[in-house]
Amino acid sequence: MGKNSESLFQRAQEVIPGGVNSPVRAFRGVGGTPPFIDMALGSRVFDADNLQYIDCVGSWGPMILGHCHRYVVEAVKKAATRGFSFGAPTAAEIEIAEMIVQAVPSMEMVRLVNSGTEATMSALRLARAATGRNTIMKFDGGYHGHVDSLLVKAGSGGATFNLPDSAGVPKEVTALTLSVPYNDLKAVREAMTDDVAAIIVEPVAGNMGCIPPQPGFLQGLREICDEKGSLLILDEVMTGFRVAYGGAQALYDIKPDITTLGKIIGGGMPIGAYGASRKLMELVSPLGPMYQAGTLSGNPLAVASGRATLSVLRNSSIYDDLEERTSEFEEGVRKAAEKHGVPITFNRVGSMWTLFFTEGPVTDFESANQSNREKFARFFHLMLSEGVYLPPSQLEAAFFSAAHAKKDILQLIERADRVLKKVAWEYST
C-alpha cells in the first residue's frame, strides 16, 4: 500500500475506532492497510497515493450509474444552492416518493429515513404494531443493519452460536429473534410460532456473499406468512433498483407486506425508506400509533441525488447492459479458474456478484463459510496490486455500474486470469 494511505491509516486509528467508520473497511478480513480514497470518477476510484483502481465495490451498491454521473452531480449542485436541510416538507420529497411507489407496486405509501438500518428498524416496529406480536424471524447470514434485535448470525459480522453478534445487545432482545438457514423452507416451517410478527429476508442475500433465492423459496415464505398471519418484509436495501428497476420483487414476482430500501435511492447520499400498503402505513405517526421520526429525513441533497439516479434508471437500457457485461465477466472468470485448476463458485444476480473460493454450490451461510478465506485474501491483494478494488471480505457482494464499459470488463478478465494463475501456482507448491 502507498505511503500516504499507510500514514492516514495510522493517523485515523488515533481518533476513529479501528481507523474506519464501518468495520469491513479496516481490511480485517483480508489483512493489510486499506487504500484511503481521495476521489472517484466513472468506474474508477483514486487513492491518496494517486493510484487508480477499477471499482467493484461501488460504495457497497449505491453507485449503479458510476461515480460522479453528470446528471446526478448537476442535480445535487442545484439543490445545494437552495439549502442543505429544512426540517420541513418539500415538493421533492413527494416526487421521489411517487417515483418509488410507481416502480414498486407493493409500496402504496413510503416514508423516507436516513439509512437502511433506520428503514429495517422501522419496518420491524411497523410489523409488530400491525400484528400485536413480538417475534421476528430472519436468516443465518442475513444482515439488515445494526439493529439490536437483528444482530443474530448477521452475515459478514460473523455470528455463530445464536448469541448476540455484538457486545451491548441484551440476550433478552435477541431472544425475540429466530434465525434459520437461508433457502430452507422446512426450517422456516419448523421454527414458526404464533408470536412471529414478520419474516425479514434479503431476497438476494448480499452479506454472506451474493446468494440467490432457490426457485420457490420466496413464494414459499409468502405462503407461510399468509398461513400464520405473519408479515413478509423484503429487505431490498441492496437489491432495490439494483437487480431490476422494480427490485427483486419485480424480478421474482413476489409481493411483500413491507419493503425496505436504501443505497441506490440516494444515489450515493445517505438515505433509506420503508413502505407498504396504505392500510399498514396509516399506522405510522402522525396518522397512527406507531412513532417514527428523523431530523434529516427527506434531506434535500439526498432526495435530489436519488431522484436524478432513478430518472436515469427509469429511462434507459442500463439493466440490459449491466446483465450483458456482468455475464461476460462471469464467463471469463469461470474459464480462467477452470484453466488454472482453481475451485470457485461464481454466484450472480444481474450486476451483483461474488466469487467464492469453494467448489460449492453456495446456497446459504453454512456453505458460504466453506470458502477458503486464505485463498480469497491472496486473490484480493493480487487483484488490488493489479488495480482492481474488490470488497475486502469473502462474505460481501461486489457490484458493477453503468460506467463499467466493455474495455473495463475485458481488463478485469485479463487481470483475474493472471491472478488466478498465481494463486493456483502458490497453492500447488
CSV table of C-alpha atoms in Angstrom, one decimal:
chain,number,residue,atom,x,y,z
A,1,MET,CA,0.0,0.0,0.0
A,2,GLY,CA,1.2,3.6,-0.7
A,3,LYS,CA,2.9,5.7,1.9
A,4,ASN,CA,0.0,8.2,2.1
A,5,SER,CA,-2.6,5.6,2.8
A,6,GLU,CA,-0.3,4.0,5.4
A,7,SER,CA,0.2,7.3,7.1
A,8,LEU,CA,-3.5,8.2,7.0
A,9,PHE,CA,-4.5,4.8,8.5
A,10,GLN,CA,-2.1,5.2,11.4
A,11,ARG,CA,-3.5,8.7,12.0
A,12,ALA,CA,-7.1,7.6,11.7
A,13,GLN,CA,-6.6,4.8,14.3
A,14,GLU,CA,-5.7,7.5,16.9
A,15,VAL,CA,-9.2,9.2,16.6
A,16,ILE,CA,-11.5,6.7,15.0
A,17,PRO,CA,-12.1,3.1,16.3
A,18,GLY,CA,-10.1,0.8,14.1
A,19,GLY,CA,-9.3,3.7,11.8
A,20,VAL,CA,-12.6,3.3,10.0
A,21,ASN,CA,-16.3,4.3,10.2
A,22,SER,CA,-17.6,0.8,9.2
A,23,PRO,CA,-15.7,-2.3,10.3
A,24,VAL,CA,-15.3,-4.1,6.9
A,25,ARG,CA,-13.3,-1.1,5.6
A,26,ALA,CA,-10.5,-2.0,8.1
A,27,PHE,CA,-9.4,-5.0,5.9
A,28,ARG,CA,-9.6,-7.3,8.9
A,29,GLY,CA,-11.0,-10.0,6.5
A,30,VAL,CA,-8.0,-9.8,4.2
A,31,GLY,CA,-5.2,-8.2,6.2
A,32,GLY,CA,-3.1,-5.2,5.3
A,33,THR,CA,-3.8,-1.5,5.1
A,34,PRO,CA,-6.9,-0.1,3.2
A,35,PRO,CA,-6.3,2.4,0.5
A,36,PHE,CA,-7.7,5.8,1.5
A,37,ILE,CA,-9.8,7.0,-1.4
A,38,ASP,CA,-9.3,10.6,-2.5
A,39,MET,CA,-11.8,10.8,-5.4
A,40,ALA,CA,-13.8,8.7,-7.8
A,41,LEU,CA,-15.0,9.1,-11.4
A,42,GLY,CA,-16.9,6.7,-13.6
A,43,SER,CA,-15.7,3.1,-13.0
A,44,ARG,CA,-12.6,4.2,-11.2
A,45,VAL,CA,-11.5,5.2,-7.7
A,46,PHE,CA,-8.3,7.0,-6.9
A,47,ASP,CA,-6.4,6.7,-3.6
A,48,ALA,CA,-4.4,9.2,-1.6
A,49,ASP,CA,-1.2,8.0,-3.4
A,50,ASN,CA,-2.9,8.7,-6.8
A,51,LEU,CA,-3.2,5.0,-7.6
A,52,GLN,CA,-6.3,4.2,-9.5
A,53,TYR,CA,-8.4,1.1,-9.4
A,54,ILE,CA,-11.4,-0.4,-11.3
A,55,ASP,CA,-14.0,-0.2,-8.7
A,56,CYS,CA,-16.1,-3.3,-8.0
A,57,VAL,CA,-17.4,-2.1,-4.7
A,58,GLY,CA,-19.4,0.9,-5.8
A,59,SER,CA,-19.8,2.2,-2.2
A,60,TRP,CA,-21.4,-1.2,-1.4
A,61,GLY,CA,-24.1,-0.9,-4.0
A,62,PRO,CA,-25.4,2.7,-4.4
A,63,MET,CA,-23.3,3.8,-7.3
A,64,ILE,CA,-25.2,1.9,-10.1
A,65,LEU,CA,-24.6,4.8,-12.5
A,66,GLY,CA,-20.9,5.0,-11.7
A,67,HIS,CA,-19.2,7.8,-9.8
A,68,CYS,CA,-19.9,11.5,-10.4
A,69,HIS,CA,-22.6,10.9,-13.1
A,70,ARG,CA,-23.1,14.2,-14.8
A,71,TYR,CA,-26.8,14.4,-14.3
A,72,VAL,CA,-26.7,13.4,-10.6
A,73,VAL,CA,-23.9,15.9,-9.9
A,74,GLU,CA,-25.8,18.7,-11.5
A,75,ALA,CA,-29.0,17.8,-9.6
A,76,VAL,CA,-27.1,17.9,-6.3
A,77,LYS,CA,-25.4,21.2,-7.1
A,78,LYS,CA,-28.7,22.8,-7.9
A,79,ALA,CA,-30.3,21.5,-4.7
A,80,ALA,CA,-27.3,22.7,-2.6
A,81,THR,CA,-27.8,26.3,-3.8
A,82,ARG,CA,-31.3,26.2,-2.3
A,83,GLY,CA,-30.3,24.9,1.1
A,84,PHE,CA,-28.9,21.8,2.8
A,85,SER,CA,-31.7,20.9,5.2
A,86,PHE,CA,-35.0,22.5,6.2
A,87,GLY,CA,-36.7,20.1,8.7
A,88,ALA,CA,-39.9,20.8,6.8
A,89,PRO,CA,-41.9,19.2,3.9
A,90,THR,CA,-40.7,19.7,0.3
A,91,ALA,CA,-42.1,19.1,-3.1
A,92,ALA,CA,-39.0,17.0,-4.0
A,93,GLU,CA,-39.9,14.5,-1.2
A,94,ILE,CA,-43.3,13.9,-2.9
A,95,GLU,CA,-41.6,13.4,-6.3
A,96,ILE,CA,-39.2,10.8,-5.1
A,97,ALA,CA,-42.0,9.0,-3.2
A,98,GLU,CA,-44.1,9.0,-6.3
A,99,MET,CA,-41.2,7.5,-8.3
A,100,ILE,CA,-40.8,4.8,-5.7
A,101,VAL,CA,-44.4,3.8,-5.4
A,102,GLN,CA,-44.8,3.7,-9.2
A,103,ALA,CA,-41.8,1.4,-9.5
A,104,VAL,CA,-42.7,-0.9,-6.6
A,105,PRO,CA,-46.4,-1.5,-6.5
A,106,SER,CA,-46.4,-3.2,-3.1
A,107,MET,CA,-45.4,0.1,-1.6
A,108,GLU,CA,-48.6,2.2,-1.8
A,109,MET,CA,-47.1,4.7,0.6
A,110,VAL,CA,-43.5,5.3,1.6
A,111,ARG,CA,-41.6,7.0,4.5
A,112,LEU,CA,-38.1,8.4,3.9
A,113,VAL,CA,-35.5,7.9,6.6
A,114,ASN,CA,-31.7,8.3,6.7
A,115,SER,CA,-30.2,4.8,6.3
A,116,GLY,CA,-31.0,1.2,5.6
A,117,THR,CA,-30.7,0.5,9.3
A,118,GLU,CA,-33.4,3.0,10.1
A,119,ALA,CA,-35.6,1.5,7.4
A,120,THR,CA,-35.4,-2.0,8.7
A,121,MET,CA,-35.7,-0.9,12.3
A,122,SER,CA,-38.9,1.0,11.4
A,123,ALA,CA,-40.2,-1.9,9.3
A,124,LEU,CA,-39.9,-4.2,12.4
A,125,ARG,CA,-41.7,-1.7,14.5
A,126,LEU,CA,-44.5,-1.5,11.9
A,127,ALA,CA,-44.9,-5.2,11.7
A,128,ARG,CA,-45.2,-5.5,15.5
A,129,ALA,CA,-47.6,-2.7,15.6
A,130,ALA,CA,-49.8,-4.2,12.9
A,131,THR,CA,-49.8,-7.8,14.3
A,132,GLY,CA,-49.6,-7.3,18.0
A,133,ARG,CA,-46.8,-9.9,18.0
A,134,ASN,CA,-43.2,-9.6,19.2
A,135,THR,CA,-41.0,-12.2,17.5
A,136,ILE,CA,-39.1,-11.7,14.3
A,137,MET,CA,-37.7,-14.4,12.0
A,138,LYS,CA,-34.5,-13.8,10.0
A,139,PHE,CA,-32.0,-15.9,8.2
A,140,ASP,CA,-28.5,-17.0,9.1
A,141,GLY,CA,-26.1,-14.7,7.4
A,142,GLY,CA,-28.7,-12.1,6.6
A,143,TYR,CA,-27.7,-8.6,7.5
A,144,HIS,CA,-30.3,-5.9,8.0
A,145,GLY,CA,-28.3,-3.1,9.5
A,146,HIS,CA,-27.0,-2.8,13.0
A,147,VAL,CA,-30.5,-3.1,14.6
A,148,ASP,CA,-30.1,-4.7,18.1
A,149,SER,CA,-32.7,-7.4,17.5
A,150,LEU,CA,-31.3,-8.4,14.2
A,151,LEU,CA,-27.6,-8.8,15.2
A,152,VAL,CA,-28.0,-12.6,15.3
A,153,LYS,CA,-26.0,-14.6,12.8
A,154,ALA,CA,-25.7,-11.4,10.9
A,155,GLY,CA,-23.7,-12.2,7.8
A,156,SER,CA,-20.2,-10.9,7.4
A,157,GLY,CA,-20.3,-9.8,11.1
A,158,GLY,CA,-19.7,-13.5,11.8
A,159,ALA,CA,-22.3,-14.8,14.2
A,160,THR,CA,-22.2,-18.5,15.2
A,161,PHE,CA,-23.9,-19.6,18.4
A,162,ASN,CA,-27.3,-18.0,18.5
A,163,LEU,CA,-25.9,-15.3,20.7
A,164,PRO,CA,-25.8,-11.6,20.0
A,165,ASP,CA,-23.2,-10.7,17.4
A,166,SER,CA,-22.4,-7.6,19.2
A,167,ALA,CA,-21.5,-6.6,22.8
A,168,GLY,CA,-24.1,-4.4,24.3
A,169,VAL,CA,-27.0,-6.2,22.9
A,170,PRO,CA,-29.0,-7.9,25.7
A,171,LYS,CA,-29.9,-11.6,25.3
A,172,GLU,CA,-33.4,-10.6,26.2
A,173,VAL,CA,-33.6,-8.5,23.0
A,174,THR,CA,-32.3,-11.2,20.7
A,175,ALA,CA,-34.5,-13.8,22.4
A,176,LEU,CA,-37.3,-12.3,20.3
A,177,THR,CA,-35.4,-13.2,17.1
A,178,LEU,CA,-35.4,-16.5,15.4
A,179,SER,CA,-32.7,-17.3,12.8
A,180,VAL,CA,-32.9,-20.2,10.4
A,181,PRO,CA,-30.9,-21.3,7.3
A,182,TYR,CA,-31.5,-19.3,4.1
A,183,ASN,CA,-33.2,-21.1,1.3
A,184,ASP,CA,-34.6,-23.7,3.7
A,185,LEU,CA,-38.4,-23.6,3.8
A,186,LYS,CA,-38.6,-26.7,6.0
A,187,ALA,CA,-36.5,-25.0,8.7
A,188,VAL,CA,-38.9,-22.0,8.4
A,189,ARG,CA,-41.9,-24.1,9.0
A,190,GLU,CA,-40.4,-25.9,11.9
A,191,ALA,CA,-39.3,-22.7,13.6
A,192,MET,CA,-42.6,-20.7,13.1
A,193,THR,CA,-44.6,-19.8,16.2
A,194,ASP,CA,-47.8,-18.0,16.7
A,195,ASP,CA,-45.9,-15.0,18.0
A,196,VAL,CA,-43.9,-14.3,14.8
A,197,ALA,CA,-44.8,-10.8,13.7
A,198,ALA,CA,-42.8,-10.9,10.5
A,199,ILE,CA,-40.2,-12.8,8.5
A,200,ILE,CA,-37.5,-10.4,7.2
A,201,VAL,CA,-35.4,-11.6,4.3
A,202,GLU,CA,-32.9,-10.3,1.7
A,203,PRO,CA,-34.5,-11.6,-1.5
A,204,VAL,CA,-31.0,-11.9,-2.8
A,205,ALA,CA,-28.5,-12.3,0.1
A,206,GLY,CA,-25.6,-9.9,-0.1
A,207,ASN,CA,-23.8,-10.1,3.2
A,208,MET,CA,-22.8,-13.7,3.1
A,209,GLY,CA,-21.7,-13.0,-0.4
A,210,CYS,CA,-24.2,-13.0,-3.2
A,211,ILE,CA,-26.6,-15.9,-2.8
A,212,PRO,CA,-29.7,-16.0,-5.0
A,213,PRO,CA,-33.0,-17.5,-3.7
A,214,GLN,CA,-33.7,-21.1,-4.7
A,215,PRO,CA,-36.7,-21.5,-7.0
A,216,GLY,CA,-39.9,-21.3,-5.0
A,217,PHE,CA,-38.2,-20.0,-1.8
A,218,LEU,CA,-39.6,-16.5,-1.7
A,219,GLN,CA,-43.0,-17.8,-2.8
A,220,GLY,CA,-42.9,-20.3,0.0
A,221,LEU,CA,-42.2,-17.6,2.5
A,222,ARG,CA,-45.2,-15.7,1.2
A,223,GLU,CA,-47.4,-18.8,1.7
A,224,ILE,CA,-46.1,-19.5,5.2
A,225,CYS,CA,-46.7,-15.9,6.2
A,226,ASP,CA,-50.2,-16.0,4.8
A,227,GLU,CA,-50.9,-19.2,6.7
A,228,LYS,CA,-49.6,-18.0,10.0
A,229,GLY,CA,-50.9,-14.4,9.9
A,230,SER,CA,-47.3,-13.0,9.8
A,231,LEU,CA,-46.0,-10.3,7.6
A,232,LEU,CA,-43.3,-10.7,5.0
A,233,ILE,CA,-40.6,-8.0,4.9
A,234,LEU,CA,-38.3,-7.8,1.9
A,235,ASP,CA,-35.1,-6.0,2.8
A,236,GLU,CA,-34.3,-4.5,-0.6
A,237,VAL,CA,-31.8,-2.0,0.6
A,238,MET,CA,-29.2,-3.8,-1.6
A,239,THR,CA,-31.4,-5.2,-4.3
A,240,GLY,CA,-33.9,-2.3,-4.7
A,241,PHE,CA,-33.4,-0.7,-8.2
A,242,ARG,CA,-30.2,-2.9,-8.5
A,243,VAL,CA,-31.4,-6.3,-9.9
A,244,ALA,CA,-34.3,-4.7,-11.7
A,245,TYR,CA,-36.0,-1.3,-11.7
A,246,GLY,CA,-38.7,-2.6,-9.5
A,247,GLY,CA,-36.3,-4.5,-7.3
A,248,ALA,CA,-36.1,-8.2,-6.6
A,249,GLN,CA,-39.8,-8.4,-6.0
A,250,ALA,CA,-40.3,-7.5,-9.7
A,251,LEU,CA,-37.6,-9.9,-10.8
A,252,TYR,CA,-39.0,-12.8,-8.8
A,253,ASP,CA,-42.7,-11.8,-8.9
A,254,ILE,CA,-43.2,-11.7,-5.2
A,255,LYS,CA,-45.4,-9.3,-3.2
A,256,PRO,CA,-44.2,-8.5,0.3
A,257,ASP,CA,-46.2,-6.8,3.0
A,258,ILE,CA,-43.4,-4.3,3.8
A,259,THR,CA,-40.3,-3.3,1.8
A,260,THR,CA,-37.2,-1.5,2.9
A,261,LEU,CA,-35.0,0.5,0.5
A,262,GLY,CA,-31.7,2.4,0.7
A,263,LYS,CA,-28.4,2.7,-1.2
A,264,ILE,CA,-29.5,3.4,-4.9
A,265,ILE,CA,-32.5,5.6,-4.0
A,266,GLY,CA,-30.0,8.1,-2.6
A,267,GLY,CA,-27.5,7.8,-5.5
A,268,GLY,CA,-24.6,7.8,-3.0
A,269,MET,CA,-26.2,10.1,-0.4
A,270,PRO,CA,-27.4,8.8,3.0
A,271,ILE,CA,-31.0,7.7,2.7
A,272,GLY,CA,-33.4,4.9,3.4
A,273,ALA,CA,-37.1,4.2,3.0
A,274,TYR,CA,-39.8,1.8,4.1
A,275,GLY,CA,-43.2,1.3,2.6
A,276,ALA,CA,-46.2,-0.9,2.5
A,277,SER,CA,-49.9,-0.9,1.7
A,278,ARG,CA,-51.9,2.2,2.6
A,279,LYS,CA,-53.6,0.3,5.4
A,280,LEU,CA,-50.3,-0.6,7.0
A,281,MET,CA,-48.7,2.8,6.5
A,282,GLU,CA,-51.6,4.6,8.1
A,283,LEU,CA,-50.4,3.1,11.3
A,284,VAL,CA,-47.4,5.3,11.1
A,285,SER,CA,-47.3,8.6,13.1
A,286,PRO,CA,-48.8,11.2,12.6
A,287,LEU,CA,-51.7,9.1,11.2
A,288,GLY,CA,-51.4,6.2,13.6
A,289,PRO,CA,-49.9,5.0,16.9
A,290,MET,CA,-46.5,3.8,15.6
A,291,TYR,CA,-44.0,6.5,16.2
A,292,GLN,CA,-41.0,7.2,13.9
A,293,ALA,CA,-39.3,10.4,13.2
A,294,GLY,CA,-36.0,11.9,12.0
A,295,THR,CA,-34.5,15.4,11.8
A,296,LEU,CA,-32.7,14.9,8.5
A,297,SER,CA,-35.3,12.5,6.9
A,298,GLY,CA,-36.1,13.7,3.4
A,299,ASN,CA,-32.8,15.6,3.2
A,300,PRO,CA,-32.9,17.8,0.1
A,301,LEU,CA,-29.5,16.8,-1.2
A,302,ALA,CA,-30.1,13.1,-0.8
A,303,VAL,CA,-33.5,13.4,-2.4
A,304,ALA,CA,-32.1,15.3,-5.3
A,305,SER,CA,-29.4,12.7,-5.9
A,306,GLY,CA,-31.9,9.9,-5.6
A,307,ARG,CA,-34.4,11.5,-8.0
A,308,ALA,CA,-31.7,12.1,-10.6
A,309,THR,CA,-30.5,8.5,-10.3
A,310,LEU,CA,-33.9,6.9,-10.6
A,311,SER,CA,-34.7,9.2,-13.5
A,312,VAL,CA,-31.7,7.8,-15.4
A,313,LEU,CA,-32.5,4.2,-14.5
A,314,ARG,CA,-36.2,4.6,-15.5
A,315,ASN,CA,-35.4,5.9,-18.9
A,316,SER,CA,-32.6,3.8,-20.1
A,317,SER,CA,-31.4,0.3,-21.1
A,318,ILE,CA,-28.9,0.2,-18.2
A,319,TYR,CA,-30.2,-3.1,-16.8
A,320,ASP,CA,-29.8,-5.0,-20.1
A,321,ASP,CA,-26.3,-3.5,-20.5
A,322,LEU,CA,-25.3,-4.5,-16.9
A,323,GLU,CA,-26.6,-8.0,-17.4
A,324,GLU,CA,-24.6,-8.4,-20.6
A,325,ARG,CA,-21.3,-7.1,-19.1
A,326,THR,CA,-21.6,-8.9,-15.8
A,327,SER,CA,-22.4,-12.2,-17.7
A,328,GLU,CA,-19.4,-11.7,-19.9
A,329,PHE,CA,-17.2,-11.2,-16.8
A,330,GLU,CA,-18.6,-14.3,-15.1
A,331,GLU,CA,-17.9,-16.4,-18.1
A,332,GLY,CA,-14.4,-15.1,-18.4
A,333,VAL,CA,-13.6,-15.7,-14.7
A,334,ARG,CA,-15.1,-19.2,-14.8
A,335,LYS,CA,-13.0,-20.1,-17.8
A,336,ALA,CA,-9.8,-18.7,-16.2
A,337,ALA,CA,-10.4,-20.6,-12.9
A,338,GLU,CA,-11.1,-23.8,-14.8
A,339,LYS,CA,-7.9,-23.3,-16.9
A,340,HIS,CA,-5.8,-22.9,-13.8
A,341,GLY,CA,-7.5,-25.5,-11.7
A,342,VAL,CA,-8.7,-23.2,-9.0
A,343,PRO,CA,-12.0,-24.4,-7.5
A,344,ILE,CA,-14.5,-21.5,-7.4
A,345,THR,CA,-18.3,-20.8,-7.3
A,346,PHE,CA,-19.5,-17.7,-9.1
A,347,ASN,CA,-22.9,-16.5,-7.8
A,348,ARG,CA,-24.6,-13.7,-9.6
A,349,VAL,CA,-27.9,-11.9,-9.9
A,350,GLY,CA,-27.7,-9.1,-12.5
A,351,SER,CA,-24.8,-6.8,-11.7
A,352,MET,CA,-24.5,-8.2,-8.1
A,353,TRP,CA,-21.9,-11.0,-7.7
A,354,THR,CA,-19.5,-12.9,-5.6
A,355,LEU,CA,-16.5,-15.2,-6.4
A,356,PHE,CA,-16.4,-17.8,-3.7
A,357,PHE,CA,-13.2,-19.9,-3.3
A,358,THR,CA,-15.0,-23.2,-2.9
A,359,GLU,CA,-16.4,-25.8,-5.3
A,360,GLY,CA,-19.8,-25.1,-3.9
A,361,PRO,CA,-22.7,-24.9,-4.5
A,362,VAL,CA,-23.1,-21.9,-2.2
A,363,THR,CA,-26.7,-21.6,-1.2
A,364,ASP,CA,-26.7,-20.4,2.4
A,365,PHE,CA,-24.5,-19.1,5.2
A,366,GLU,CA,-23.0,-22.5,6.1
A,367,SER,CA,-21.9,-23.3,2.5
A,368,ALA,CA,-20.6,-19.7,2.1
A,369,ASN,CA,-18.4,-20.3,5.2
A,370,GLN,CA,-16.8,-23.3,3.4
A,371,SER,CA,-14.9,-20.8,1.3
A,372,ASN,CA,-11.1,-20.7,1.6
A,373,ARG,CA,-10.6,-17.3,3.2
A,374,GLU,CA,-6.8,-17.6,2.8
A,375,LYS,CA,-7.1,-18.0,-0.9
A,376,PHE,CA,-9.6,-15.2,-1.1
A,377,ALA,CA,-7.3,-12.8,0.8
A,378,ARG,CA,-4.4,-13.7,-1.6
A,379,PHE,CA,-6.6,-13.2,-4.6
A,380,PHE,CA,-7.9,-9.9,-3.2
A,381,HIS,CA,-4.4,-8.4,-2.6
A,382,LEU,CA,-3.1,-9.6,-6.0
A,383,MET,CA,-6.1,-8.0,-7.7
A,384,LEU,CA,-5.5,-4.8,-5.7
A,385,SER,CA,-1.9,-4.8,-7.0
A,386,GLU,CA,-3.4,-5.2,-10.5
A,387,GLY,CA,-5.5,-2.1,-9.9
A,388,VAL,CA,-8.8,-3.8,-9.1
A,389,TYR,CA,-10.7,-2.8,-5.9
A,390,LEU,CA,-12.9,-5.7,-4.7
A,391,PRO,CA,-14.9,-6.0,-1.5
A,392,PRO,CA,-12.3,-6.8,1.3
A,393,SER,CA,-14.3,-9.8,2.6
A,394,GLN,CA,-15.2,-13.2,1.1
A,395,LEU,CA,-18.7,-12.6,2.5
A,396,GLU,CA,-19.6,-9.4,0.7
A,397,ALA,CA,-21.2,-8.9,-2.7
A,398,ALA,CA,-19.5,-7.0,-5.4
A,399,PHE,CA,-21.2,-4.7,-7.9
A,400,PHE,CA,-20.7,-3.3,-11.5
A,401,SER,CA,-22.1,0.0,-12.6
A,402,ALA,CA,-23.3,1.5,-15.9
A,403,ALA,CA,-19.9,3.2,-16.1
A,404,HIS,CA,-18.1,-0.1,-16.4
A,405,ALA,CA,-17.5,-0.3,-20.2
A,406,LYS,CA,-16.7,-3.4,-22.2
A,407,LYS,CA,-13.0,-2.5,-22.1
A,408,ASP,CA,-13.2,-2.5,-18.3
A,409,ILE,CA,-14.7,-5.9,-18.3
A,410,LEU,CA,-12.0,-7.2,-20.6
A,411,GLN,CA,-9.3,-5.7,-18.4
A,412,LEU,CA,-10.9,-7.3,-15.4
A,413,ILE,CA,-11.0,-10.7,-17.0
A,414,GLU,CA,-7.3,-10.4,-18.1
A,415,ARG,CA,-6.2,-9.4,-14.7
A,416,ALA,CA,-8.2,-12.1,-12.9
A,417,ASP,CA,-6.7,-14.6,-15.3
A,418,ARG,CA,-3.2,-13.6,-14.3
A,419,VAL,CA,-4.0,-13.6,-10.6
A,420,LEU,CA,-5.8,-16.9,-10.6
A,421,LYS,CA,-2.7,-18.4,-12.3
A,422,LYS,CA,-0.6,-17.1,-9.5
A,423,VAL,CA,-3.0,-18.4,-6.9
A,424,ALA,CA,-3.0,-21.8,-8.5
A,425,TRP,CA,0.8,-21.9,-8.5
A,426,GLU,CA,1.2,-20.7,-5.0
A,427,TYR,CA,-1.2,-23.2,-3.5
A,428,SER,CA,0.1,-26.1,-5.5
A,429,THR,CA,3.6,-25.9,-4.1
